[in-house]
Short mmCIF file of C-alpha atoms in Angstrom, two decimals:
data_model
loop_
_atom_site.label_atom_id
_atom_site.label_comp_id
_atom_site.label_asym_id
_atom_site.label_seq_id
_atom_site.Cartn_x
_atom_site.Cartn_y
_atom_site.Cartn_z
CA MET A 1 20.02 -24.92 15.07
CA GLY A 2 19.40 -27.32 12.21
CA ARG A 3 21.53 -27.77 9.12
CA ARG A 4 19.03 -26.00 6.89
CA ALA A 5 18.86 -23.01 9.22
CA ARG A 6 22.66 -22.78 9.17
CA THR A 7 22.69 -22.83 5.36
CA LEU A 8 20.02 -20.14 5.21
CA LYS A 9 22.00 -18.03 7.68
CA ILE A 10 25.02 -18.21 5.38
CA ILE A 11 22.82 -17.20 2.41
CA ARG A 12 21.51 -14.25 4.44
CA GLY A 13 25.03 -13.27 5.44
CA ILE A 14 26.06 -13.18 1.77
CA GLY A 15 22.91 -11.08 1.14
CA VAL A 16 23.90 -8.46 3.73
CA ALA A 17 27.42 -8.28 2.30
CA LEU A 18 26.01 -7.76 -1.22
CA MET A 19 23.65 -5.04 0.03
CA VAL A 20 26.56 -3.18 1.62
CA ILE A 21 28.73 -3.59 -1.50
CA GLY A 22 25.85 -2.48 -3.76
CA PHE A 23 25.24 0.56 -1.57
CA LEU A 24 28.93 1.53 -1.63
CA VAL A 25 29.03 1.14 -5.43
CA GLY A 26 25.88 3.31 -5.65
CA LEU A 27 27.57 6.02 -3.59
CA GLY A 28 30.04 6.28 -6.45
CA ILE A 29 27.53 8.60 -8.19
CA PHE A 30 28.73 11.40 -5.91
CA THR A 31 32.05 11.38 -7.79
CA THR A 32 30.36 11.83 -11.19
CA GLU A 33 28.33 14.33 -13.22
CA PRO A 34 24.53 13.79 -13.48
CA LEU A 35 23.61 11.15 -16.06
CA SER A 36 27.21 10.77 -17.26
CA PRO A 37 28.18 7.23 -18.35
CA ALA A 38 30.03 6.76 -15.04
CA PHE A 39 26.92 7.89 -13.12
CA LEU A 40 24.71 5.41 -14.96
CA ARG A 41 27.27 2.64 -14.48
CA TYR A 42 27.58 3.18 -10.72
CA PHE A 43 23.80 3.42 -10.34
CA ALA A 44 22.96 0.37 -12.47
CA ILE A 45 25.69 -1.94 -11.11
CA GLY A 46 25.03 -0.84 -7.52
CA THR A 47 21.32 -1.48 -8.06
CA GLY A 48 21.92 -4.99 -9.42
CA ILE A 49 24.19 -6.02 -6.55
CA PHE A 50 21.95 -4.40 -3.92
CA MET A 51 18.76 -6.04 -5.21
CA LEU A 52 20.38 -9.47 -5.36
CA GLY A 53 21.51 -8.86 -1.77
CA SER A 54 17.93 -7.92 -0.73
CA LEU A 55 16.63 -11.14 -2.27
CA LEU A 56 19.20 -13.27 -0.43
CA TYR A 57 18.95 -11.44 2.91
CA MET A 58 15.23 -10.68 3.15
CA GLY A 59 13.60 -12.95 0.58
CA TYR A 60 15.49 -16.08 1.64
CA GLU A 61 12.20 -18.00 1.91
CA VAL A 62 12.45 -18.64 -1.84
CA PHE A 63 15.08 -21.30 -1.03
CA VAL A 64 12.72 -23.21 1.27
CA PRO A 65 10.37 -25.77 -0.37
CA GLU A 66 7.88 -25.47 2.52
CA PHE A 67 7.34 -21.82 1.58
CA TRP A 68 6.28 -22.81 -1.94
CA ARG A 69 3.91 -25.39 -0.44
CA GLY A 70 2.33 -22.72 1.80
CA GLU A 71 3.36 -24.56 4.97
CA TRP A 72 5.89 -22.11 6.36
CA ALA A 73 6.72 -18.41 6.19
CA PRO A 74 9.57 -16.57 7.91
CA GLY A 75 8.48 -14.63 10.97
CA PRO A 76 9.18 -13.86 14.62
CA GLY A 77 9.90 -17.12 16.46
CA HIS A 78 9.97 -19.10 13.19
CA GLU A 79 12.73 -17.36 11.26
CA TYR A 80 14.00 -20.63 9.84
CA PRO A 81 12.18 -23.85 8.89
CA PRO A 82 12.88 -26.93 10.99
CA ASP A 83 14.98 -29.68 9.42
CA PRO A 84 12.81 -32.32 7.71
CA MET B 1 -19.72 -31.10 8.13
CA LYS B 2 -16.42 -29.43 7.41
CA SER B 3 -16.32 -25.66 6.98
CA LEU B 4 -15.29 -24.18 3.64
CA SER B 5 -11.80 -23.30 4.95
CA GLU B 6 -11.30 -26.87 6.25
CA GLN B 7 -12.32 -28.37 2.91
CA ARG B 8 -9.71 -26.34 1.07
CA GLU B 9 -6.21 -27.44 0.43
CA LYS B 10 -3.98 -24.73 1.86
CA GLY B 11 -1.29 -24.48 -0.76
CA PHE B 12 0.99 -21.66 -1.81
CA LEU B 13 -1.87 -19.64 -3.28
CA TYR B 14 -3.91 -19.65 -0.06
CA ASP B 15 -3.78 -16.25 1.66
CA TRP B 16 -5.67 -17.16 4.85
CA GLU B 17 -8.57 -15.32 3.30
CA LEU B 18 -11.24 -17.34 5.10
CA GLU B 19 -9.76 -17.81 8.55
CA ARG B 20 -7.48 -16.27 11.13
CA VAL B 21 -3.79 -16.08 10.23
CA PRO B 22 -2.09 -18.61 12.53
CA GLU B 23 0.86 -17.63 14.73
CA ARG B 24 3.22 -19.75 12.62
CA MET B 25 2.47 -17.64 9.52
CA THR B 26 3.03 -14.20 11.11
CA ARG B 27 5.72 -11.96 9.62
CA PRO B 28 8.45 -9.67 10.98
CA TRP B 29 7.54 -6.00 11.45
CA TRP B 30 9.89 -4.81 8.68
CA ASP B 31 8.24 -7.22 6.22
CA ILE B 32 4.88 -5.59 6.96
CA ALA B 33 6.47 -2.14 6.68
CA PHE B 34 7.71 -2.97 3.16
CA VAL B 35 4.23 -4.16 2.10
CA GLN B 36 2.73 -0.90 3.42
CA ILE B 37 5.37 1.16 1.64
CA GLY B 38 4.67 -0.78 -1.55
CA LEU B 39 1.05 0.35 -1.38
CA PHE B 40 1.62 4.05 -0.87
CA LEU B 41 4.94 4.77 -2.55
CA SER B 42 3.94 5.00 -6.20
CA GLY B 43 4.91 7.06 -9.20
CA PHE B 44 2.67 9.67 -7.59
CA MET B 45 5.43 10.26 -5.01
CA LEU B 46 7.67 11.81 -7.70
CA MET B 47 4.70 13.81 -8.96
CA THR B 48 4.02 15.02 -5.42
CA GLY B 49 7.68 16.07 -5.25
CA GLY B 50 6.97 18.27 -8.30
CA LEU B 51 3.81 19.69 -6.77
CA PHE B 52 5.73 20.60 -3.59
CA ALA B 53 8.85 21.92 -5.34
CA GLY B 54 6.95 24.31 -7.59
CA CYS B 55 4.15 25.52 -5.30
CA GLY B 56 5.98 28.57 -3.97
CA TRP B 57 6.01 27.53 -0.31
CA PRO B 58 9.36 27.32 1.57
CA TRP B 59 10.94 24.01 2.55
CA TRP B 60 9.95 24.26 6.21
CA ALA B 61 6.25 24.71 5.33
CA VAL B 62 6.32 21.66 3.04
CA PHE B 63 8.09 19.65 5.72
CA LEU B 64 5.52 20.69 8.35
CA TRP B 65 2.63 19.74 6.01
CA LEU B 66 4.12 16.30 5.63
CA LEU B 67 4.88 15.92 9.32
CA ILE B 68 1.50 17.09 10.66
CA GLY B 69 -0.57 15.31 7.98
CA ASN B 70 1.29 12.06 8.38
CA LEU B 71 1.11 12.05 12.17
CA VAL B 72 -2.69 11.97 11.70
CA ILE B 73 -2.32 9.15 9.15
CA LEU B 74 0.04 7.22 11.45
CA ALA B 75 -2.41 7.42 14.36
CA LEU B 76 -5.20 6.09 12.13
CA TYR B 77 -3.02 3.29 10.73
CA ILE B 78 -2.12 2.07 14.21
CA LEU B 79 -5.71 2.29 15.50
CA ILE B 80 -7.19 0.43 12.50
CA GLY B 81 -4.19 -1.91 12.23
CA HIS B 82 -4.68 -2.99 15.84
CA ILE B 83 -8.12 -4.32 14.85
CA GLY B 84 -6.46 -6.54 12.24
CA VAL B 85 -3.84 -7.75 14.74
CA LYS B 86 -6.59 -8.63 17.21
CA GLU B 87 -8.97 -10.29 14.74
CA ARG B 88 -6.28 -11.74 12.40
CA LEU B 89 -8.94 -11.54 9.65
CA PRO B 90 -9.06 -9.59 6.37
CA LEU B 91 -11.03 -6.35 6.37
CA ALA B 92 -13.72 -7.99 4.22
CA PHE B 93 -14.70 -10.27 7.13
CA ILE B 94 -14.10 -7.71 9.88
CA ALA B 95 -16.72 -5.66 7.99
CA GLU B 96 -19.29 -8.40 8.76
CA LYS B 97 -19.07 -7.48 12.45
CA VAL B 98 -19.68 -3.82 11.68
CA PHE B 99 -22.09 -3.81 8.73
CA GLY B 100 -23.63 -7.23 9.31
CA PRO B 101 -22.94 -10.27 7.05
CA LYS B 102 -25.15 -9.02 4.17
CA GLY B 103 -24.32 -5.37 4.79
CA ALA B 104 -20.63 -6.29 4.47
CA LYS B 105 -21.32 -7.52 0.94
CA ALA B 106 -22.51 -4.03 -0.03
CA PHE B 107 -19.41 -2.53 1.63
CA ASN B 108 -17.07 -4.97 -0.12
CA PHE B 109 -18.77 -4.36 -3.45
CA ALA B 110 -18.15 -0.62 -3.01
CA VAL B 111 -14.48 -1.32 -2.20
CA LEU B 112 -14.28 -3.47 -5.34
CA LEU B 113 -15.82 -0.74 -7.53
CA GLY B 114 -13.58 1.96 -6.10
CA ALA B 115 -10.23 0.14 -6.02
CA LEU B 116 -10.55 -1.71 -9.35
CA ALA B 117 -10.26 1.62 -11.16
CA TRP B 118 -6.91 2.36 -9.49
CA GLY B 119 -5.63 -1.15 -10.16
CA ALA B 120 -6.59 -0.81 -13.84
CA LEU B 121 -4.96 2.62 -13.96
CA GLY B 122 -1.75 1.09 -12.59
CA ILE B 123 -1.74 -1.58 -15.32
CA HIS B 124 -2.48 1.09 -17.93
CA MET B 125 0.46 3.25 -16.77
CA LEU B 126 2.79 0.24 -16.79
CA ALA B 127 1.59 -0.71 -20.28
CA LEU B 128 2.03 2.84 -21.61
CA ALA B 129 5.59 2.89 -20.28
CA ILE B 130 6.46 -0.29 -22.23
CA THR B 131 4.71 1.09 -25.32
CA ASP B 132 6.69 4.36 -25.09
CA LEU B 133 9.94 2.47 -24.66
CA VAL B 134 9.65 -0.23 -27.34
CA GLY B 135 6.79 0.98 -29.54
CA ILE B 136 4.59 -2.12 -29.22
CA SER B 137 0.82 -1.56 -29.30
CA ILE B 138 -0.87 -0.85 -25.96
CA TYR B 139 -3.19 -3.79 -26.73
CA ILE B 140 -0.23 -6.14 -26.30
CA THR B 141 1.65 -4.30 -23.56
CA ALA B 142 -1.51 -4.19 -21.40
CA TRP B 143 -1.32 -7.99 -21.19
CA ILE B 144 2.40 -7.90 -20.38
CA ALA B 145 1.80 -5.37 -17.58
CA ALA B 146 -1.18 -7.42 -16.33
CA LEU B 147 1.00 -10.54 -16.21
CA PHE B 148 3.56 -8.80 -13.97
CA VAL B 149 0.85 -7.50 -11.62
CA TRP B 150 -0.82 -10.92 -11.56
CA LEU B 151 2.47 -12.67 -10.70
CA SER B 152 3.03 -10.54 -7.62
CA SER B 153 -0.58 -10.55 -6.39
CA VAL B 154 -1.65 -14.13 -7.15
CA ALA B 155 -0.58 -15.63 -3.81
CA GLY B 156 -1.66 -12.58 -1.82
CA TYR B 157 0.66 -11.52 0.98
CA LYS B 158 3.32 -14.10 0.07
CA THR B 159 4.08 -12.78 -3.42
CA ILE B 160 3.42 -9.12 -2.56
CA SER B 161 5.88 -9.39 0.32
CA LEU B 162 8.45 -11.11 -1.89
CA LEU B 163 8.41 -8.35 -4.51
CA SER B 164 8.42 -5.71 -1.76
CA LYS B 165 11.44 -7.25 -0.05
CA ILE B 166 13.44 -7.05 -3.29
CA SER B 167 12.32 -3.61 -4.49
CA ILE B 168 11.39 -1.51 -1.43
CA PRO B 169 14.85 -1.55 0.25
CA TRP B 170 16.20 -0.40 -3.13
CA PHE B 171 13.76 2.56 -3.16
CA LEU B 172 14.56 3.41 0.44
CA VAL B 173 18.33 3.39 -0.14
CA PHE B 174 19.01 4.20 -3.81
CA LEU B 175 16.17 6.65 -4.38
CA PHE B 176 17.18 8.36 -1.14
CA VAL B 177 20.82 8.56 -2.31
CA ALA B 178 19.68 10.00 -5.67
CA MET B 179 17.53 12.61 -3.90
CA ILE B 180 20.48 13.70 -1.74
CA TYR B 181 22.73 13.76 -4.82
CA TYR B 182 20.35 16.03 -6.73
CA GLY B 183 19.84 18.16 -3.60
CA PHE B 184 23.56 19.00 -3.77
CA GLN B 185 23.34 19.56 -7.54
CA LEU B 186 20.71 22.23 -6.86
CA ASN B 187 22.49 23.68 -3.82
CA TRP B 188 19.34 22.60 -1.98
CA ASN B 189 17.21 25.24 -3.73
CA ALA B 190 14.51 22.69 -4.52
CA TRP B 191 11.59 24.31 -2.72
CA GLY B 192 9.85 27.67 -2.91
CA LEU B 193 9.88 27.68 -6.74
CA LYS B 194 6.94 29.05 -8.73
CA THR B 195 6.40 26.70 -11.67
CA ALA B 196 3.68 25.46 -13.96
CA TYR B 197 4.04 21.88 -12.63
CA GLY B 198 3.75 23.03 -8.99
CA GLY B 199 0.66 22.56 -6.86
CA VAL B 200 -1.73 25.27 -5.67
CA PHE B 201 -1.95 25.56 -1.90
CA PRO B 202 -3.43 29.00 -1.02
CA THR B 203 -3.08 28.52 2.75
CA PHE B 204 -0.80 26.48 5.04
CA TRP B 205 -3.68 24.19 6.03
CA ASP B 206 -4.50 23.46 2.39
CA GLY B 207 -1.09 21.80 2.23
CA VAL B 208 -1.80 19.73 5.35
CA THR B 209 -5.25 18.80 3.95
CA PHE B 210 -3.60 17.58 0.74
CA VAL B 211 -1.18 15.39 2.71
CA VAL B 212 -3.94 13.89 4.88
CA GLY B 213 -5.98 13.15 1.72
CA LEU B 214 -3.04 11.33 0.08
CA ASN B 215 -3.25 8.20 2.21
CA ILE B 216 -6.31 8.31 4.42
CA MET B 217 -8.04 5.94 1.97
CA ALA B 218 -5.46 3.29 2.77
CA ALA B 219 -6.16 3.55 6.51
CA PHE B 220 -9.18 1.25 6.54
CA LEU B 221 -7.37 -1.37 4.43
CA GLN B 222 -4.67 -1.85 7.10
CA PRO B 223 -6.19 -5.01 8.66
CA ASN B 224 -5.36 -6.90 5.43
CA SER B 225 -1.64 -6.61 6.24
CA SER B 226 -1.75 -6.13 10.03
CA ARG B 227 -3.38 -9.59 10.43
CA TYR B 228 0.09 -10.93 9.61
CA ALA B 229 1.71 -8.96 12.48
CA ARG B 230 2.59 -10.77 15.69
CA SER B 231 1.56 -7.85 17.90
CA THR B 232 0.26 -4.29 17.77
CA LYS B 233 3.73 -3.13 18.82
CA ASP B 234 5.18 -4.78 15.70
CA PHE B 235 2.53 -3.19 13.53
CA ALA B 236 3.11 0.22 15.13
CA LYS B 237 6.85 -0.11 14.38
CA ALA B 238 6.05 -1.06 10.77
CA SER B 239 3.67 1.89 10.35
CA ALA B 240 6.11 4.33 11.98
CA LEU B 241 8.86 3.31 9.54
CA SER B 242 6.63 3.30 6.49
CA VAL B 243 4.84 6.58 7.24
CA MET B 244 7.74 8.60 8.68
CA TYR B 245 10.42 7.45 6.24
CA GLY B 246 8.27 6.69 3.19
CA MET B 247 5.71 9.45 3.46
CA VAL B 248 7.56 12.25 5.25
CA ILE B 249 11.24 12.02 4.32
CA MET B 250 10.96 10.49 0.82
CA HIS B 251 8.07 12.75 -0.27
CA PHE B 252 9.91 15.79 1.08
CA LEU B 253 13.16 14.96 -0.73
CA ALA B 254 11.34 13.99 -3.96
CA ALA B 255 11.23 17.75 -4.65
CA THR B 256 14.98 17.66 -5.42
CA LEU B 257 14.47 15.23 -8.33
CA ALA B 258 11.52 17.19 -9.77
CA ALA B 259 13.27 20.57 -9.42
CA TYR B 260 16.34 19.22 -11.23
CA ALA B 261 14.54 17.26 -13.95
CA LEU B 262 11.76 19.63 -14.98
CA SER B 263 11.82 23.06 -16.55
CA PRO B 264 9.52 25.63 -14.87
CA GLU B 265 7.24 25.83 -17.94
CA GLU B 266 6.40 22.12 -17.99
CA PRO B 267 2.74 21.80 -17.06
CA PHE B 268 2.88 18.38 -15.42
CA ALA B 269 5.34 16.59 -13.10
CA ASP B 270 5.48 13.35 -15.13
CA PRO B 271 7.07 10.64 -12.91
CA PHE B 272 8.62 8.78 -15.89
CA LYS B 273 10.24 12.00 -17.15
CA ILE B 274 11.60 12.69 -13.65
CA GLY B 275 12.94 9.14 -13.35
CA LEU B 276 14.54 9.15 -16.83
CA ARG B 277 16.06 12.63 -16.55
CA THR B 278 17.65 11.97 -13.17
CA MET B 279 18.54 8.27 -13.09
CA GLY B 280 18.42 7.26 -16.76
CA ILE B 281 16.92 3.92 -17.76
CA VAL B 282 17.33 2.57 -14.21
CA GLY B 283 15.18 5.51 -13.02
CA ALA B 284 12.46 4.54 -15.51
CA VAL B 285 12.62 0.95 -14.21
CA MET B 286 12.34 2.35 -10.68
CA VAL B 287 9.15 4.28 -11.53
CA TRP B 288 7.81 1.14 -13.20
CA LEU B 289 8.44 -0.83 -10.00
CA LEU B 290 6.92 1.94 -7.87
CA ILE B 291 3.69 1.67 -9.90
CA TRP B 292 3.82 -2.15 -9.98
CA THR B 293 4.14 -2.48 -6.18
CA THR B 294 1.06 -0.26 -5.77
CA ALA B 295 -1.07 -1.94 -8.45
CA ASP B 296 -0.50 -5.46 -7.07
CA ASN B 297 -1.63 -4.24 -3.64
CA ASP B 298 -4.85 -2.90 -5.21
CA PHE B 299 -5.66 -6.30 -6.73
CA TRP B 300 -4.79 -8.10 -3.50
CA HIS B 301 -7.16 -5.91 -1.46
CA ILE B 302 -10.08 -6.19 -3.88
CA SER B 303 -9.66 -9.93 -4.34
CA LEU B 304 -9.96 -10.29 -0.55
CA SER B 305 -13.18 -8.25 -0.72
CA MET B 306 -14.53 -10.50 -3.45
CA VAL B 307 -14.01 -13.62 -1.32
CA GLN B 308 -16.54 -12.25 1.18
CA LEU B 309 -19.03 -11.65 -1.66
CA TYR B 310 -18.94 -15.31 -2.73
CA PRO B 311 -16.58 -17.43 -0.56
CA LYS B 312 -16.81 -20.62 -2.62
CA ILE B 313 -14.32 -19.34 -5.19
CA ARG B 314 -10.68 -19.06 -4.17
CA ARG B 315 -9.04 -15.66 -3.78
CA TRP B 316 -6.36 -16.30 -6.40
CA ILE B 317 -9.06 -17.07 -8.98
CA TYR B 318 -10.74 -13.74 -8.16
CA ASP B 319 -7.34 -12.07 -8.47
CA THR B 320 -6.91 -13.56 -11.94
CA ILE B 321 -10.42 -12.53 -13.00
CA LEU B 322 -9.89 -8.98 -11.74
CA VAL B 323 -6.56 -8.56 -13.55
CA VAL B 324 -8.19 -9.77 -16.80
CA ALA B 325 -11.19 -7.49 -16.16
CA SER B 326 -8.87 -4.51 -15.78
CA VAL B 327 -7.32 -5.22 -19.21
CA ILE B 328 -10.82 -5.38 -20.68
CA ILE B 329 -11.57 -2.01 -19.04
CA ILE B 330 -8.41 -0.60 -20.66
CA TYR B 331 -9.37 -2.12 -24.06
CA SER B 332 -12.90 -0.77 -23.90
CA GLY B 333 -11.65 2.81 -23.59
CA ILE B 334 -13.74 3.62 -20.53
CA LEU B 335 -10.82 3.70 -18.07
CA TYR B 336 -10.68 7.47 -17.59
CA ARG B 337 -14.45 7.80 -17.22
CA TYR B 338 -14.22 4.97 -14.70
CA ILE B 339 -11.43 6.84 -12.86
CA ASP B 340 -13.75 9.88 -12.65
CA PHE B 341 -16.39 7.63 -11.09
CA ALA B 342 -13.83 6.14 -8.65
CA THR B 343 -12.68 9.65 -7.70
CA PHE B 344 -16.31 10.51 -6.98
CA LEU B 345 -16.55 7.31 -4.89
CA ALA B 346 -13.48 8.40 -2.90
CA ILE B 347 -15.79 10.65 -0.93
CA LEU B 348 -17.13 7.42 0.67
CA TRP B 349 -13.90 6.11 2.24
CA PRO B 350 -12.85 8.58 4.98
CA ALA B 351 -15.98 7.80 7.02
CA VAL B 352 -15.11 4.10 7.22
CA PRO B 353 -12.13 4.42 9.65
CA GLY B 354 -14.41 6.48 11.91
CA ILE B 355 -16.99 3.67 12.02
CA LEU B 356 -14.31 1.03 12.64
CA ILE B 357 -12.72 3.07 15.47
CA ALA B 358 -16.15 3.62 17.07
CA HIS B 359 -17.03 -0.08 16.76
CA TYR B 360 -13.81 -1.47 18.23
CA TYR B 361 -12.70 1.24 20.67
CA LEU B 362 -15.72 3.24 21.86
CA LEU B 363 -18.60 0.77 21.85
CA PRO B 364 -16.95 -1.91 24.06
CA ARG B 365 -16.24 0.81 26.65
CA LEU B 366 -19.88 1.86 26.49
CA GLY B 367 -21.15 -1.67 27.03
CA VAL B 368 -21.90 -2.70 23.43
CA ASP B 369 -20.47 -6.07 22.34
CA PRO B 370 -18.47 -5.73 19.04
CA ASN B 371 -19.93 -9.11 17.97
CA VAL B 372 -23.53 -7.94 18.43
CA MET B 373 -24.41 -8.21 14.70
CA ILE B 374 -23.31 -11.84 14.54
CA SER B 375 -24.72 -12.91 17.93
CA ARG B 376 -28.13 -11.38 17.23
CA ARG B 377 -28.13 -12.62 13.62
CA ILE B 378 -28.64 -9.14 12.22
CA SER B 379 -27.78 -9.27 8.52
CA VAL B 380 -27.57 -5.53 7.81
CA ASN B 381 -26.50 -2.85 10.29
CA TRP B 382 -28.42 0.18 9.01
CA ILE B 383 -26.88 2.39 11.70
CA ALA B 384 -23.43 1.82 10.15
CA PHE B 385 -24.79 2.66 6.69
CA GLY B 386 -26.51 5.79 8.04
CA ALA B 387 -23.27 6.96 9.72
CA TRP B 388 -21.37 6.19 6.52
CA LEU B 389 -23.81 8.23 4.40
CA LEU B 390 -23.76 11.22 6.78
CA GLY B 391 -19.95 11.09 6.90
CA ALA B 392 -19.76 11.06 3.10
CA ILE B 393 -22.23 13.97 2.80
CA SER B 394 -20.27 16.03 5.35
CA ALA B 395 -17.01 15.34 3.46
CA TYR B 396 -18.67 16.48 0.24
CA LEU B 397 -20.06 19.66 1.80
CA THR B 398 -16.75 20.50 3.50
CA LYS B 399 -14.89 19.99 0.24
CA THR B 400 -17.27 22.05 -1.89
CA ALA B 401 -17.19 24.86 0.70
CA GLY B 402 -13.36 24.87 0.39
CA LYS B 403 -12.86 24.17 4.11
CA PRO B 404 -9.84 22.17 5.32
CA PHE B 405 -9.79 18.47 6.28
CA PRO B 406 -12.94 17.09 4.58
CA GLU B 407 -11.63 13.57 5.27
CA LEU B 408 -11.25 14.15 8.99
CA VAL B 409 -14.67 15.84 9.18
CA ALA B 410 -16.21 12.73 7.58
CA LEU B 411 -14.34 10.46 9.97
CA VAL B 412 -15.42 12.36 13.09
CA ILE B 413 -19.07 12.75 11.97
CA ALA B 414 -19.31 9.02 11.15
CA LEU B 415 -17.68 8.12 14.46
CA ILE B 416 -20.12 10.26 16.49
CA VAL B 417 -23.25 9.27 14.54
CA TYR B 418 -22.35 5.56 14.67
CA THR B 419 -21.60 5.62 18.42
CA LEU B 420 -24.80 7.49 19.27
CA GLY B 421 -26.86 5.28 16.95
CA MET B 422 -25.52 2.07 18.46
CA LEU B 423 -26.08 3.37 21.99
CA ALA B 424 -29.70 4.23 21.13
CA TYR B 425 -30.09 0.76 19.62
CA ARG B 426 -28.65 -0.91 22.75
CA SER B 427 -31.00 0.97 25.08
CA ARG B 428 -34.00 0.12 22.85
CA ARG B 429 -33.17 -3.60 23.00
#
């Protein structure tokens, strides 16, 4: 595995962790009343963390220049770009 | 002499609109699932939740409607999607093999006319939401909404997938959590209500017919995304996730949000009201994203159709023109008359999957080559148009007679007429 692939794997790992944290924060709504300030806080902060996690875990192609040149896209058998 | 696709520089904005998607550009199955979900999870999902919550039918009936109707949809998605996996081409060019190269132009023009209305409606709804929130004129917010839709559709699958990968997991997790939360708030009494915002389903099968009608139109568009799948198995997995989770579970649970947010006297299950009254400003943003991820799909599909009409212009330029055209449609004040026209046109679509299934599954088994139109240089396949017309007429008659499943009737009639017509043609030649 090339250096770039290893870096992207770390980025994806951080993404998964953020998705889990965001989800757990979102679950905080179950301890609150509907639309109370605490409800909105849990929902909004959880959303922010979760969406950032989705971007890092699933949309990691944004960190690869070849994607922006239309030369590579993540897929089965080509999850990571080769090192230049 | 180089072909048009060879002459082109294949940069970021190229969506493999003129040639087969190569193996190195295929996508994971979950990526395709998110793009599919982006197309059919819209603000309408929350509205459908309202229709189901207030229609007076118990939860198990609503669940069975969704399950039965969507099993039909899933079967169609996989059958039509397999054609895209095999051909690796957009629907616009697959249509050349069915309708003939010139016939396909008429088909693609009809797709353009029908889907542009829904794309423009999406931009209009997004613009109205901004106007309601900040009070800026719709004439300005229409351009803001158009810019967002353009950004996520300009590079075709690439940008649509990117937006989907950020927003769809959020819908699938956070919207689901909110639905469960409000289910508990209501002690799960979210179905079987009799309200003004509820739907009217006199019989059990009327409910199933409604569910089948929700997404059958999208069935024939599946090759546009399935051409990016590595295999039919991958596409089947994607469709199973998107239809069973997105269409069955999420639409079923959407009733909890509507039942909590709306009072029984409210005449209309407004998705923005439901979002705001259950999840606050983040809920309104969620509805906005739900509409956005559907509208960008509309422009992607119609821009692919336009490439077949005149292939010398790039798809992203068509996409730009179409987004601008939709703002002009909104400005001109004809949008809702245009929507009426597009709704009338909707009678045309259910027959198309029937023709595609006959062409790719039945005819090869009966000894007719699927490439016959191209190999014999036939520019218009009148048999396909005849089957399409008869399918559309049968859908219209079934609908006006109040019988169930007009879409499936159209599909089956078109399938039979097309198969018999092509067999007669083969024996004559």
